[in-house]
Amino acid sequence: MTQDIQDRLQGFKARFLARCREDAAALRSGTLPPVEVQKIAHRIAGMAGTLCLHDLGKSAAALDERIAEALPYDTELDALLVQLSLI
């Protein structure tokens, strides 16, 4: 991998992590409707795996799936917030 590609990936990861911090604050607020929580979870799940943040991706995917099934999701939301606090 060239240095240019590595630099671009680092920049991409930095932007993703900054967005995750914003998302975590929004999720902690408890004011988002389920559809917005699901959008955040889906976005995080998709990008986390690409950036080798597998535990974060798994937690986000579990939350995304739970909301898609119209099931209670407090446990999955809490798990995602824990993962977000670790980044």
N, CA and C atoms as an extended XYZ file, in Angstrom:
261
Properties=species:S:1:pos:R:3:atomname:S:1:resname:S:1:resid:I:1 pbc="F F F"
N         0.844       -1.168        0.000 N   MET     1
C         0.000        0.000        0.000 CA  MET     1
C         0.896        1.240        0.000 C   MET     1
N         0.578        2.168       -0.873 N   THR     2
C         1.397        3.372       -0.962 CA  THR     2
C         1.128        4.299        0.220 C   THR     2
N         2.056        5.191        0.454 N   GLN     3
C         1.908        6.157        1.547 CA  GLN     3
C         0.678        7.036        1.331 C   GLN     3
N         0.420        7.395        0.071 N   ASP     4
C        -0.742        8.231       -0.235 CA  ASP     4
C        -2.040        7.534        0.170 C   ASP     4
N        -2.136        6.265       -0.142 N   ILE     5
C        -3.340        5.506        0.222 CA  ILE     5
C        -3.452        5.388        1.736 C   ILE     5
N        -2.344        5.121        2.396 N   GLN     6
C        -2.362        5.037        3.860 CA  GLN     6
C        -2.798        6.356        4.483 C   GLN     6
N        -2.305        7.455        3.944 N   ASP     7
C        -2.684        8.777        4.457 CA  ASP     7
C        -4.175        9.034        4.259 C   ASP     7
N        -4.679        8.655        3.106 N   ARG     8
C        -6.112        8.842        2.834 CA  ARG     8
C        -6.958        8.000        3.780 C   ARG     8
N        -6.542        6.767        3.997 N   LEU     9
C        -7.284        5.899        4.918 CA  LEU     9
C        -7.264        6.457        6.336 C   LEU     9
N        -6.128        6.978        6.755 N   GLN    10
C        -6.036        7.576        8.089 CA  GLN    10
C        -6.973        8.770        8.215 C   GLN    10
N        -7.027        9.592        7.184 N   GLY    11
C        -7.935       10.735        7.193 CA  GLY    11
C        -9.383       10.297        7.232 C   GLY    11
N        -9.694        9.278        6.461 N   PHE    12
C       -11.045        8.730        6.427 CA  PHE    12
C       -11.425        8.180        7.795 C   PHE    12
N       -10.501        7.449        8.409 N   LYS    13
C       -10.765        6.882        9.728 CA  LYS    13
C       -10.954        7.986       10.765 C   LYS    13
N       -10.148        9.023       10.693 N   ALA    14
C       -10.274       10.139       11.637 CA  ALA    14
C       -11.642       10.803       11.508 C   ALA    14
N       -12.110       11.003       10.277 N   ARG    15
C       -13.441       11.599       10.070 CA  ARG    15
C       -14.538       10.676       10.581 C   ARG    15
N       -14.384        9.378       10.342 N   PHE    16
C       -15.370        8.410       10.819 CA  PHE    16
C       -15.441        8.429       12.341 C   PHE    16
N       -14.298        8.439       13.001 N   LEU    17
C       -14.277        8.437       14.464 CA  LEU    17
C       -14.869        9.724       15.032 C   LEU    17
N       -14.608       10.845       14.375 N   ALA    18
C       -15.210       12.111       14.817 CA  ALA    18
C       -16.725       12.038       14.686 C   ALA    18
N       -17.190       11.474       13.586 N   ARG    19
C       -18.643       11.318       13.381 CA  ARG    19
C       -19.224       10.376       14.425 C   ARG    19
N       -18.496        9.331       14.767 N   CYS    20
C       -18.963        8.389       15.795 CA  CYS    20
C       -19.132        9.086       17.140 C   CYS    20
N       -18.235        9.984       17.468 N   ARG    21
C       -18.367       10.724       18.732 CA  ARG    21
C       -19.630       11.586       18.717 C   ARG    21
N       -19.913       12.216       17.582 N   GLU    22
C       -21.146       12.998       17.444 CA  GLU    22
C       -22.368       12.091       17.544 C   GLU    22
N       -22.295       10.945       16.878 N   ASP    23
C       -23.401        9.984       16.922 CA  ASP    23
C       -23.634        9.485       18.339 C   ASP    23
N       -22.569        9.215       19.069 N   ALA    24
C       -22.703        8.735       20.445 CA  ALA    24
C       -23.440        9.759       21.296 C   ALA    24
N       -23.101       11.025       21.125 N   ALA    25
C       -23.783       12.079       21.887 CA  ALA    25
C       -25.265       12.118       21.535 C   ALA    25
N       -25.577       11.994       20.263 N   ALA    26
C       -26.977       11.997       19.837 CA  ALA    26
C       -27.722       10.785       20.393 C   ALA    26
N       -27.083        9.623       20.359 N   LEU    27
C       -27.716        8.409       20.878 CA  LEU    27
C       -27.926        8.497       22.384 C   LEU    27
N       -26.960        9.054       23.102 N   ARG    28
C       -27.085        9.195       24.554 CA  ARG    28
C       -28.193       10.165       24.950 C   ARG    28
N       -28.528       11.096       24.065 N   SER    29
C       -29.551       12.094       24.387 CA  SER    29
C       -30.914       11.453       24.632 C   SER    29
N       -31.139       10.299       24.018 N   GLY    30
C       -32.411        9.610       24.198 CA  GLY    30
C       -33.581       10.268       23.494 C   GLY    30
N       -33.317       11.217       22.619 N   THR    31
C       -34.398       11.947       21.954 CA  THR    31
C       -34.634       11.518       20.512 C   THR    31
N       -33.815       10.626       19.999 N   LEU    32
C       -33.941       10.221       18.600 CA  LEU    32
C       -35.040        9.183       18.424 C   LEU    32
N       -35.834        9.313       17.369 N   PRO    33
C       -36.806        8.264       17.069 CA  PRO    33
C       -36.073        7.013       16.582 C   PRO    33
N       -36.709        5.861       16.698 N   PRO    34
C       -36.049        4.613       16.287 CA  PRO    34
C       -35.479        4.648       14.872 C   PRO    34
N       -36.161        5.282       13.949 N   VAL    35
C       -35.663        5.308       12.570 CA  VAL    35
C       -34.320        6.032       12.486 C   VAL    35
N       -34.123        7.075       13.275 N   GLU    36
C       -32.843        7.791       13.278 CA  GLU    36
C       -31.757        6.974       13.973 C   GLU    36
N       -32.119        6.294       15.050 N   VAL    37
C       -31.171        5.407       15.736 CA  VAL    37
C       -30.711        4.325       14.765 C   VAL    37
N       -31.656        3.784       14.006 N   GLN    38
C       -31.316        2.734       13.053 CA  GLN    38
C       -30.394        3.256       11.952 C   GLN    38
N       -30.640        4.459       11.456 N   LYS    39
C       -29.765        5.033       10.423 CA  LYS    39
C       -28.332        5.158       10.926 C   LYS    39
N       -28.193        5.631       12.154 N   ILE    40
C       -26.856        5.769       12.740 CA  ILE    40
C       -26.203        4.399       12.879 C   ILE    40
N       -26.950        3.442       13.421 N   ALA    41
C       -26.407        2.095       13.618 CA  ALA    41
C       -25.997        1.471       12.291 C   ALA    41
N       -26.828        1.633       11.284 N   HIS    42
C       -26.543        1.050        9.974 CA  HIS    42
C       -25.269        1.655        9.377 C   HIS    42
N       -25.136        2.957        9.479 N   ARG    43
C       -23.949        3.638        8.952 CA  ARG    43
C       -22.686        3.177        9.683 C   ARG    43
N       -22.769        3.103       11.000 N   ILE    44
C       -21.610        2.667       11.779 CA  ILE    44
C       -21.256        1.222       11.445 C   ILE    44
N       -22.270        0.365       11.357 N   ALA    45
C       -22.021       -1.051       11.057 CA  ALA    45
C       -21.290       -1.210        9.729 C   ALA    45
N       -21.703       -0.461        8.734 N   GLY    46
C       -21.091       -0.577        7.419 CA  GLY    46
C       -19.646       -0.121        7.382 C   GLY    46
N       -19.362        0.977        8.033 N   MET    47
C       -18.015        1.538        7.964 CA  MET    47
C       -17.053        0.911        8.967 C   MET    47
N       -17.541        0.488       10.097 N   ALA    48
C       -16.659       -0.059       11.134 CA  ALA    48
C       -15.909       -1.292       10.633 C   ALA    48
N       -16.601       -2.162        9.939 N   GLY    49
C       -15.944       -3.353        9.416 CA  GLY    49
C       -14.858       -3.013        8.415 C   GLY    49
N       -15.128       -2.037        7.573 N   THR    50
C       -14.154       -1.594        6.583 CA  THR    50
C       -12.881       -1.092        7.249 C   THR    50
N       -13.038       -0.486        8.421 N   LEU    51
C       -11.900        0.086        9.138 CA  LEU    51
C       -11.353       -0.844       10.216 C   LEU    51
N       -11.748       -2.114       10.160 N   CYS    52
C       -11.271       -3.143       11.097 CA  CYS    52
C       -11.662       -2.856       12.546 C   CYS    52
N       -12.785       -2.207       12.742 N   LEU    53
C       -13.332       -1.964       14.079 CA  LEU    53
C       -14.480       -2.957       14.270 C   LEU    53
N       -14.118       -4.223       14.349 N   HIS    54
C       -15.091       -5.303       14.270 CA  HIS    54
C       -16.085       -5.333       15.427 C   HIS    54
N       -15.646       -5.118       16.652 N   ASP    55
C       -16.577       -5.137       17.785 CA  ASP    55
C       -17.588       -4.004       17.673 C   ASP    55
N       -17.124       -2.850       17.251 N   LEU    56
C       -18.021       -1.717       17.033 CA  LEU    56
C       -19.035       -2.064       15.946 C   LEU    56
N       -18.560       -2.643       14.870 N   GLY    57
C       -19.441       -3.025       13.769 CA  GLY    57
C       -20.478       -4.051       14.173 C   GLY    57
N       -20.076       -5.026       14.964 N   LYS    58
C       -21.018       -6.056       15.416 CA  LYS    58
C       -22.095       -5.463       16.310 C   LYS    58
N       -21.707       -4.579       17.206 N   SER    59
C       -22.688       -3.947       18.091 CA  SER    59
C       -23.668       -3.096       17.293 C   SER    59
N       -23.148       -2.350       16.343 N   ALA    60
C       -24.007       -1.507       15.515 CA  ALA    60
C       -24.955       -2.354       14.668 C   ALA    60
N       -24.451       -3.445       14.111 N   ALA    61
C       -25.293       -4.326       13.296 CA  ALA    61
C       -26.394       -4.967       14.131 C   ALA    61
N       -26.075       -5.355       15.348 N   ALA    62
C       -27.087       -5.958       16.226 CA  ALA    62
C       -28.204       -4.961       16.523 C   ALA    62
N       -27.839       -3.708       16.761 N   LEU    63
C       -28.842       -2.672       17.011 CA  LEU    63
C       -29.677       -2.430       15.760 C   LEU    63
N       -29.035       -2.324       14.629 N   ASP    64
C       -29.727       -2.126       13.353 CA  ASP    64
C       -30.756       -3.234       13.119 C   ASP    64
N       -30.349       -4.470       13.313 N   GLU    65
C       -31.243       -5.609       13.096 CA  GLU    65
C       -32.409       -5.613       14.077 C   GLU    65
N       -32.132       -5.297       15.318 N   ARG    66
C       -33.171       -5.306       16.354 CA  ARG    66
C       -34.260       -4.280       16.029 C   ARG    66
N       -33.843       -3.096       15.613 N   ILE    67
C       -34.828       -2.068       15.258 CA  ILE    67
C       -35.590       -2.477       14.002 C   ILE    67
N       -34.900       -3.063       13.035 N   ALA    68
C       -35.554       -3.518       11.803 CA  ALA    68
C       -36.641       -4.543       12.097 C   ALA    68
N       -36.449       -5.319       13.158 N   GLU    69
C       -37.430       -6.333       13.549 CA  GLU    69
C       -38.509       -5.764       14.472 C   GLU    69
N       -38.455       -4.456       14.723 N   ALA    70
C       -39.425       -3.760       15.585 CA  ALA    70
C       -39.464       -4.355       16.990 C   ALA    70
N       -38.284       -4.690       17.505 N   LEU    71
C       -38.163       -5.250       18.850 CA  LEU    71
C       -37.528       -4.216       19.776 C   LEU    71
N       -37.728       -4.356       21.082 N   PRO    72
C       -37.048       -3.454       22.022 CA  PRO    72
C       -35.531       -3.536       21.802 C   PRO    72
N       -34.866       -2.411       21.947 N   TYR    73
C       -33.442       -2.386       21.598 CA  TYR    73
C       -32.558       -1.714       22.644 C   TYR    73
N       -33.039       -1.545       23.853 N   ASP    74
C       -32.241       -0.880       24.891 CA  ASP    74
C       -30.902       -1.576       25.134 C   ASP    74
N       -30.911       -2.898       25.205 N   THR    75
C       -29.680       -3.650       25.470 CA  THR    75
C       -28.666       -3.441       24.350 C   THR    75
N       -29.131       -3.499       23.114 N   GLU    76
C       -28.242       -3.326       21.966 CA  GLU    76
C       -27.724       -1.888       21.882 C   GLU    76
N       -28.574       -0.932       22.211 N   LEU    77
C       -28.135        0.465       22.222 CA  LEU    77
C       -27.059        0.674       23.278 C   LEU    77
N       -27.278        0.115       24.457 N   ASP    78
C       -26.271        0.226       25.519 CA  ASP    78
C       -24.945       -0.396       25.089 C   ASP    78
N       -25.013       -1.555       24.421 N   ALA    79
C       -23.790       -2.226       23.961 CA  ALA    79
C       -23.058       -1.369       22.933 C   ALA    79
N       -23.805       -0.740       22.029 N   LEU    80
C       -23.164        0.127       21.042 CA  LEU    80
C       -22.528        1.334       21.719 C   LEU    80
N       -23.209        1.909       22.686 N   LEU    81
C       -22.644        3.061       23.392 CA  LEU    81
C       -21.358        2.692       24.130 C   LEU    81
N       -21.292        1.480       24.661 N   VAL    82
C       -20.051        1.020       25.296 CA  VAL    82
C       -18.936        0.964       24.251 C   VAL    82
N       -19.226        0.369       23.102 N   GLN    83
C       -18.205        0.275       22.052 CA  GLN    83
C       -17.774        1.657       21.576 C   GLN    83
N       -18.725        2.561       21.446 N   LEU    84
C       -18.388        3.920       21.021 CA  LEU    84
C       -17.519        4.630       22.051 C   LEU    84
N       -17.716        4.309       23.314 N   SER    85
C       -16.910        4.948       24.361 CA  SER    85
C       -15.460        4.461       24.344 C   SER    85
N       -15.217        3.351       23.681 N   LEU    86
C       -13.874        2.771       23.639 CA  LEU    86
C       -13.019        3.304       22.490 C   LEU    86
N       -13.631        4.053       21.596 N   ILE    87
C       -12.855        4.538       20.438 CA  ILE    87
C       -12.344        5.947       20.664 C   ILE    87
